[in-house]
Amino acid sequence: MSAAPPPAESWLGGRLSLRQPPRGAHRAGTDAVLLAACAGAQAGETVCDLGAGTGAVGLAVARACPETRVMLVERDPEAAALARLNAEENGLAARVRVIEADVTAPGRERRAAGLLPDSVDRLVTNPPFFEPGRHRASPVALRAAAHGFPEPGGLAAWLRTCADLLRPGGRLVLIHRADALPACLGALAGRFGALQVTPVQPRAEAPAIRVLVAGVRGSRAPFVLMPALVLHGPDGRFTEQVEAMHRGEVL
């Protein structure tokens, strides 16, 4: 990075110190907290955080499970540089590798960048939420790139890459908009089984706004719809479970 990095901020109840872009750009928030809490990494695994941004989710996994090796994949050079700095400043650089690569690039380009087939045991990802023409892009370039795909069919290409990177029997965990669930399930069909979908509702009486989707590459186990995760109680505050996730106590 040519300019001075942004100041470090406490994240997950102080379990991590993160340098992130200024407010208005794409930053780790509740979606990242939920994804990290549901990662479920096991000792000895190689874990990939695909589209890692500044590394929040992957670094949370590395902190929670010291016996893991973590790969942070990010195409934006500025975000990747912050991810490297965050890994170093949190004392995790020995087990965390940052790869600059376009997730939706052709296979030859991905492999040249270091994204090898059948190379990870667990993959966590928060893909861009929108296809071209389906939303008003942010005027902030980094935020726009993080929130939207540049070409149609981006989500399907992203999830194909997930399947390519995971070993047979490897586990995928992703978070996305609730209305994108049909597209997610369509792209995962034939590649993943043992699919579990957890709706994420802002309040108990409100429709879901997010879904957490988990699956196992090559499994033929049936689909399961899990109980909803409710973010806020009647008082507007986070529920006890979600507050514990924000403190890093559910990892």
GROMACS .gro file of N, CA, C and O in nm, residues 152-223:
model
  288
  152PRO      N    1  -2.266  -1.108  -1.624
  152PRO     CA    2  -2.378  -1.198  -1.591
  152PRO      C    3  -2.327  -1.339  -1.562
  152PRO      O    4  -2.226  -1.382  -1.616
  153GLY      N    5  -2.401  -1.410  -1.479
  153GLY     CA    6  -2.361  -1.547  -1.445
  153GLY      C    7  -2.250  -1.555  -1.343
  153GLY      O    8  -2.191  -1.662  -1.322
  154GLY      N    9  -2.224  -1.443  -1.275
  154GLY     CA   10  -2.111  -1.440  -1.182
  154GLY      C   11  -2.128  -1.534  -1.064
  154GLY      O   12  -2.032  -1.599  -1.022
  155LEU      N   13  -2.249  -1.543  -1.008
  155LEU     CA   14  -2.269  -1.628  -0.891
  155LEU      C   15  -2.246  -1.775  -0.927
  155LEU      O   16  -2.180  -1.849  -0.852
  156ALA      N   17  -2.297  -1.818  -1.041
  156ALA     CA   18  -2.277  -1.957  -1.082
  156ALA      C   19  -2.128  -1.986  -1.101
  156ALA      O   20  -2.079  -2.092  -1.060
  157ALA      N   21  -2.056  -1.892  -1.162
  157ALA     CA   22  -1.912  -1.911  -1.181
  157ALA      C   23  -1.839  -1.916  -1.048
  157ALA      O   24  -1.746  -1.995  -1.028
  158TRP      N   25  -1.880  -1.831  -0.955
  158TRP     CA   26  -1.819  -1.827  -0.822
  158TRP      C   27  -1.836  -1.962  -0.751
  158TRP      O   28  -1.740  -2.016  -0.694
  159LEU      N   29  -1.957  -2.017  -0.756
  159LEU     CA   30  -1.984  -2.142  -0.687
  159LEU      C   31  -1.920  -2.261  -0.758
  159LEU      O   32  -1.886  -2.361  -0.693
  160ARG      N   33  -1.900  -2.252  -0.889
  160ARG     CA   34  -1.823  -2.356  -0.959
  160ARG      C   35  -1.680  -2.357  -0.908
  160ARG      O   36  -1.620  -2.464  -0.891
  161THR      N   37  -1.624  -2.239  -0.885
  161THR     CA   38  -1.488  -2.231  -0.831
  161THR      C   39  -1.483  -2.291  -0.692
  161THR      O   40  -1.387  -2.360  -0.656
  162CYS      N   41  -1.585  -2.267  -0.611
  162CYS     CA   42  -1.590  -2.329  -0.478
  162CYS      C   43  -1.580  -2.481  -0.490
  162CYS      O   44  -1.503  -2.546  -0.418
  163ALA      N   45  -1.659  -2.539  -0.581
  163ALA     CA   46  -1.656  -2.684  -0.600
  163ALA      C   47  -1.520  -2.731  -0.650
  163ALA      O   48  -1.472  -2.838  -0.610
  164ASP      N   49  -1.457  -2.653  -0.737
  164ASP     CA   50  -1.327  -2.689  -0.792
  164ASP      C   51  -1.220  -2.693  -0.682
  164ASP      O   52  -1.135  -2.782  -0.679
  165LEU      N   53  -1.223  -2.598  -0.590
  165LEU     CA   54  -1.120  -2.588  -0.488
  165LEU      C   55  -1.137  -2.692  -0.378
  165LEU      O   56  -1.038  -2.739  -0.320
  166LEU      N   57  -1.260  -2.728  -0.344
  166LEU     CA   58  -1.285  -2.821  -0.234
  166LEU      C   59  -1.251  -2.965  -0.273
  166LEU      O   60  -1.280  -3.010  -0.384
  167ARG      N   61  -1.192  -3.035  -0.178
  167ARG     CA   62  -1.171  -3.178  -0.195
  167ARG      C   63  -1.306  -3.250  -0.188
  167ARG      O   64  -1.399  -3.201  -0.125
  168PRO      N   65  -1.318  -3.369  -0.250
  168PRO     CA   66  -1.440  -3.448  -0.230
  168PRO      C   67  -1.463  -3.470  -0.080
  168PRO      O   68  -1.372  -3.506  -0.006
  169GLY      N   69  -1.584  -3.442  -0.036
  169GLY     CA   70  -1.615  -3.448   0.106
  169GLY      C   71  -1.588  -3.320   0.180
  169GLY      O   72  -1.620  -3.309   0.299
  170GLY      N   73  -1.531  -3.221   0.111
  170GLY     CA   74  -1.506  -3.091   0.173
  170GLY      C   75  -1.635  -3.013   0.192
  170GLY      O   76  -1.734  -3.034   0.121
  171ARG      N   77  -1.634  -2.922   0.287
  171ARG     CA   78  -1.756  -2.851   0.328
  171ARG      C   79  -1.751  -2.705   0.286
  171ARG      O   80  -1.653  -2.635   0.308
  172LEU      N   81  -1.861  -2.658   0.229
  172LEU     CA   82  -1.882  -2.520   0.189
  172LEU      C   83  -1.980  -2.454   0.284
  172LEU      O   84  -2.082  -2.513   0.320
  173VAL      N   85  -1.950  -2.330   0.325
  173VAL     CA   86  -2.043  -2.249   0.403
  173VAL      C   87  -2.047  -2.111   0.339
  173VAL      O   88  -1.942  -2.047   0.322
  174LEU      N   89  -2.166  -2.064   0.302
  174LEU     CA   90  -2.178  -1.933   0.238
  174LEU      C   91  -2.294  -1.856   0.298
  174LEU      O   92  -2.387  -1.913   0.354
  175ILE      N   93  -2.288  -1.724   0.283
  175ILE     CA   94  -2.398  -1.637   0.321
  175ILE      C   95  -2.437  -1.554   0.200
  175ILE      O   96  -2.350  -1.510   0.122
  176HIS      N   97  -2.568  -1.535   0.182
  176HIS     CA   98  -2.615  -1.458   0.066
  176HIS      C   99  -2.751  -1.397   0.100
  176HIS      O  100  -2.808  -1.423   0.206
  177ARG      N  101  -2.801  -1.313   0.009
  177ARG     CA  102  -2.935  -1.259   0.022
  177ARG      C  103  -3.037  -1.373   0.020
  177ARG      O  104  -3.020  -1.471  -0.052
  178ALA      N  105  -3.144  -1.357   0.095
  178ALA     CA  106  -3.246  -1.462   0.099
  178ALA      C  107  -3.308  -1.484  -0.038
  178ALA      O  108  -3.338  -1.599  -0.076
  179ASP      N  109  -3.329  -1.377  -0.116
  179ASP     CA  110  -3.394  -1.394  -0.245
  179ASP      C  111  -3.302  -1.458  -0.349
  179ASP      O  112  -3.348  -1.494  -0.458
  180ALA      N  113  -3.175  -1.477  -0.316
  180ALA     CA  114  -3.082  -1.545  -0.406
  180ALA      C  115  -3.074  -1.695  -0.378
  180ALA      O  116  -2.998  -1.765  -0.444
  181LEU      N  117  -3.153  -1.744  -0.281
  181LEU     CA  118  -3.145  -1.886  -0.247
  181LEU      C  119  -3.172  -1.977  -0.366
  181LEU      O  120  -3.097  -2.074  -0.386
  182PRO      N  121  -3.274  -1.953  -0.448
  182PRO     CA  122  -3.294  -2.043  -0.563
  182PRO      C  123  -3.172  -2.047  -0.655
  182PRO      O  124  -3.135  -2.155  -0.703
  183ALA      N  125  -3.110  -1.932  -0.679
  183ALA     CA  126  -2.992  -1.930  -0.766
  183ALA      C  127  -2.877  -2.006  -0.702
  183ALA      O  128  -2.802  -2.078  -0.770
  184CYS      N  129  -2.860  -1.991  -0.571
  184CYS     CA  130  -2.754  -2.064  -0.501
  184CYS      C  131  -2.776  -2.214  -0.511
  184CYS      O  132  -2.684  -2.290  -0.545
  185LEU      N  133  -2.898  -2.259  -0.481
  185LEU     CA  134  -2.926  -2.402  -0.485
  185LEU      C  135  -2.912  -2.457  -0.626
  185LEU      O  136  -2.863  -2.569  -0.645
  186GLY      N  137  -2.951  -2.378  -0.726
  186GLY     CA  138  -2.935  -2.423  -0.864
  186GLY      C  139  -2.790  -2.441  -0.902
  186GLY      O  140  -2.754  -2.538  -0.969
  187ALA      N  141  -2.705  -2.349  -0.858
  187ALA     CA  142  -2.562  -2.358  -0.891
  187ALA      C  143  -2.493  -2.470  -0.814
  187ALA      O  144  -2.394  -2.525  -0.861
  188LEU      N  145  -2.544  -2.505  -0.695
  188LEU     CA  146  -2.483  -2.610  -0.614
  188LEU      C  147  -2.531  -2.749  -0.654
  188LEU      O  148  -2.465  -2.849  -0.621
  189ALA      N  149  -2.643  -2.758  -0.724
  189ALA     CA  150  -2.702  -2.887  -0.759
  189ALA      C  151  -2.605  -2.971  -0.841
  189ALA      O  152  -2.540  -2.922  -0.934
  190GLY      N  153  -2.594  -3.097  -0.806
  190GLY     CA  154  -2.506  -3.188  -0.877
  190GLY      C  155  -2.363  -3.185  -0.828
  190GLY      O  156  -2.285  -3.276  -0.860
  191ARG      N  157  -2.328  -3.084  -0.751
  191ARG     CA  158  -2.192  -3.072  -0.697
  191ARG      C  159  -2.188  -3.093  -0.546
  191ARG      O  160  -2.088  -3.140  -0.493
  192PHE      N  161  -2.296  -3.053  -0.479
  192PHE     CA  162  -2.300  -3.058  -0.333
  192PHE      C  163  -2.427  -3.128  -0.287
  192PHE      O  164  -2.534  -3.114  -0.347
  193GLY      N  165  -2.414  -3.202  -0.177
  193GLY     CA  166  -2.528  -3.259  -0.109
  193GLY      C  167  -2.519  -3.225   0.039
  193GLY      O  168  -2.438  -3.142   0.080
  194ALA      N  169  -2.603  -3.290   0.119
  194ALA     CA  170  -2.611  -3.258   0.262
  194ALA      C  171  -2.632  -3.109   0.284
  194ALA      O  172  -2.579  -3.051   0.378
  195LEU      N  173  -2.709  -3.048   0.194
  195LEU     CA  174  -2.730  -2.903   0.200
  195LEU      C  175  -2.816  -2.867   0.321
  195LEU      O  176  -2.919  -2.929   0.347
  196GLN      N  177  -2.770  -2.767   0.392
  196GLN     CA  178  -2.844  -2.713   0.507
  196GLN      C  179  -2.863  -2.563   0.486
  196GLN      O  180  -2.764  -2.492   0.461
  197VAL      N  181  -2.985  -2.517   0.496
  197VAL     CA  182  -3.016  -2.375   0.479
  197VAL      C  183  -3.071  -2.321   0.610
  197VAL      O  184  -3.168  -2.374   0.664
  198THR      N  185  -3.007  -2.215   0.659
  198THR     CA  186  -3.053  -2.146   0.779
  198THR      C  187  -3.102  -2.007   0.741
  198THR      O  188  -3.022  -1.922   0.702
  199PRO      N  189  -3.233  -1.980   0.748
  199PRO     CA  190  -3.280  -1.843   0.721
  199PRO      C  191  -3.233  -1.749   0.832
  199PRO      O  192  -3.227  -1.786   0.950
  200VAL      N  193  -3.200  -1.629   0.793
  200VAL     CA  194  -3.158  -1.525   0.889
  200VAL      C  195  -3.262  -1.413   0.884
  200VAL      O  196  -3.278  -1.347   0.782
  201GLN      N  197  -3.335  -1.396   0.995
  201GLN     CA  198  -3.443  -1.299   1.002
  201GLN      C  199  -3.402  -1.180   1.089
  201GLN      O  200  -3.344  -1.199   1.196
  202PRO      N  201  -3.438  -1.059   1.048
  202PRO     CA  202  -3.406  -0.943   1.132
  202PRO      C  203  -3.483  -0.945   1.264
  202PRO      O  204  -3.431  -0.902   1.368
  203ARG      N  205  -3.607  -0.995   1.261
  203ARG     CA  206  -3.692  -1.011   1.381
  203ARG      C  207  -3.771  -1.140   1.365
  203ARG      O  208  -3.787  -1.189   1.252
  204ALA      N  209  -3.823  -1.192   1.474
  204ALA     CA  210  -3.890  -1.322   1.469
  204ALA      C  211  -4.008  -1.322   1.372
  204ALA      O  212  -4.037  -1.424   1.309
  205GLU      N  213  -4.077  -1.208   1.360
  205GLU     CA  214  -4.197  -1.203   1.276
  205GLU      C  215  -4.169  -1.157   1.134
  205GLU      O  216  -4.263  -1.148   1.052
  206ALA      N  217  -4.043  -1.129   1.101
  206ALA     CA  218  -4.009  -1.072   0.971
  206ALA      C  219  -3.956  -1.178   0.875
  206ALA      O  220  -3.898  -1.278   0.918
  207PRO      N  221  -3.974  -1.156   0.745
  207PRO     CA  222  -3.915  -1.249   0.647
  207PRO      C  223  -3.763  -1.248   0.656
  207PRO      O  224  -3.701  -1.150   0.700
  208ALA      N  225  -3.703  -1.357   0.613
  208ALA     CA  226  -3.557  -1.367   0.612
  208ALA      C  227  -3.497  -1.265   0.515
  208ALA      O  228  -3.554  -1.236   0.409
  209ILE      N  229  -3.382  -1.211   0.552
  209ILE     CA  230  -3.308  -1.120   0.464
  209ILE      C  231  -3.178  -1.184   0.415
  209ILE      O  232  -3.118  -1.138   0.318
  210ARG      N  233  -3.132  -1.286   0.484
  210ARG     CA  234  -3.011  -1.359   0.447
  210ARG      C  235  -3.039  -1.508   0.461
  210ARG      O  236  -3.131  -1.551   0.531
  211VAL      N  237  -2.953  -1.587   0.397
  211VAL     CA  238  -2.951  -1.731   0.420
  211VAL      C  239  -2.807  -1.775   0.438
  211VAL      O  240  -2.716  -1.725   0.371
  212LEU      N  241  -2.787  -1.864   0.533
  212LEU     CA  242  -2.661  -1.935   0.547
  212LEU      C  243  -2.680  -2.072   0.484
  212LEU      O  244  -2.774  -2.145   0.518
  213VAL      N  245  -2.594  -2.106   0.389
  213VAL     CA  246  -2.606  -2.231   0.316
  213VAL      C  247  -2.478  -2.311   0.336
  213VAL      O  248  -2.368  -2.260   0.313
  214ALA      N  249  -2.493  -2.434   0.380
  214ALA     CA  250  -2.379  -2.524   0.397
  214ALA      C  251  -2.403  -2.650   0.316
  214ALA      O  252  -2.517  -2.694   0.299
  215GLY      N  253  -2.296  -2.709   0.266
  215GLY     CA  254  -2.308  -2.833   0.190
  215GLY      C  255  -2.176  -2.905   0.182
  215GLY      O  256  -2.070  -2.850   0.214
  216VAL      N  257  -2.181  -3.030   0.139
  216VAL     CA  258  -2.063  -3.116   0.131
  216VAL      C  259  -2.044  -3.158  -0.014
  216VAL      O  260  -2.138  -3.210  -0.077
  217ARG      N  261  -1.924  -3.135  -0.066
  217ARG     CA  262  -1.898  -3.168  -0.206
  217ARG      C  263  -1.910  -3.319  -0.228
  217ARG      O  264  -1.848  -3.399  -0.160
  218GLY      N  265  -1.994  -3.355  -0.325
  218GLY     CA  266  -2.011  -3.494  -0.364
  218GLY      C  267  -2.106  -3.575  -0.279
  218GLY      O  268  -2.134  -3.690  -0.311
  219SER      N  269  -2.159  -3.517  -0.172
  219SER     CA  270  -2.251  -3.591  -0.086
  219SER      C  271  -2.386  -3.611  -0.155
  219SER      O  272  -2.428  -3.530  -0.238
  220ARG      N  273  -2.453  -3.719  -0.116
  220ARG     CA  274  -2.589  -3.744  -0.165
  220ARG      C  275  -2.691  -3.737  -0.052
  220ARG      O  276  -2.806  -3.776  -0.069
  221ALA      N  277  -2.647  -3.687   0.063
  221ALA     CA  278  -2.738  -3.675   0.177
  221ALA      C  279  -2.845  -3.571   0.146
  221ALA      O  280  -2.824  -3.478   0.067
  222PRO      N  281  -2.964  -3.583   0.207
  222PRO     CA  282  -3.076  -3.496   0.172
  222PRO      C  283  -3.062  -3.353   0.225
  222PRO      O  284  -2.982  -3.325   0.314
  223PHE      N  285  -3.143  -3.269   0.168
  223PHE     CA  286  -3.154  -3.128   0.206
  223PHE      C  287  -3.222  -3.115   0.343
  223PHE      O  288  -3.314  -3.188   0.375
   0.00000   0.00000   0.00000
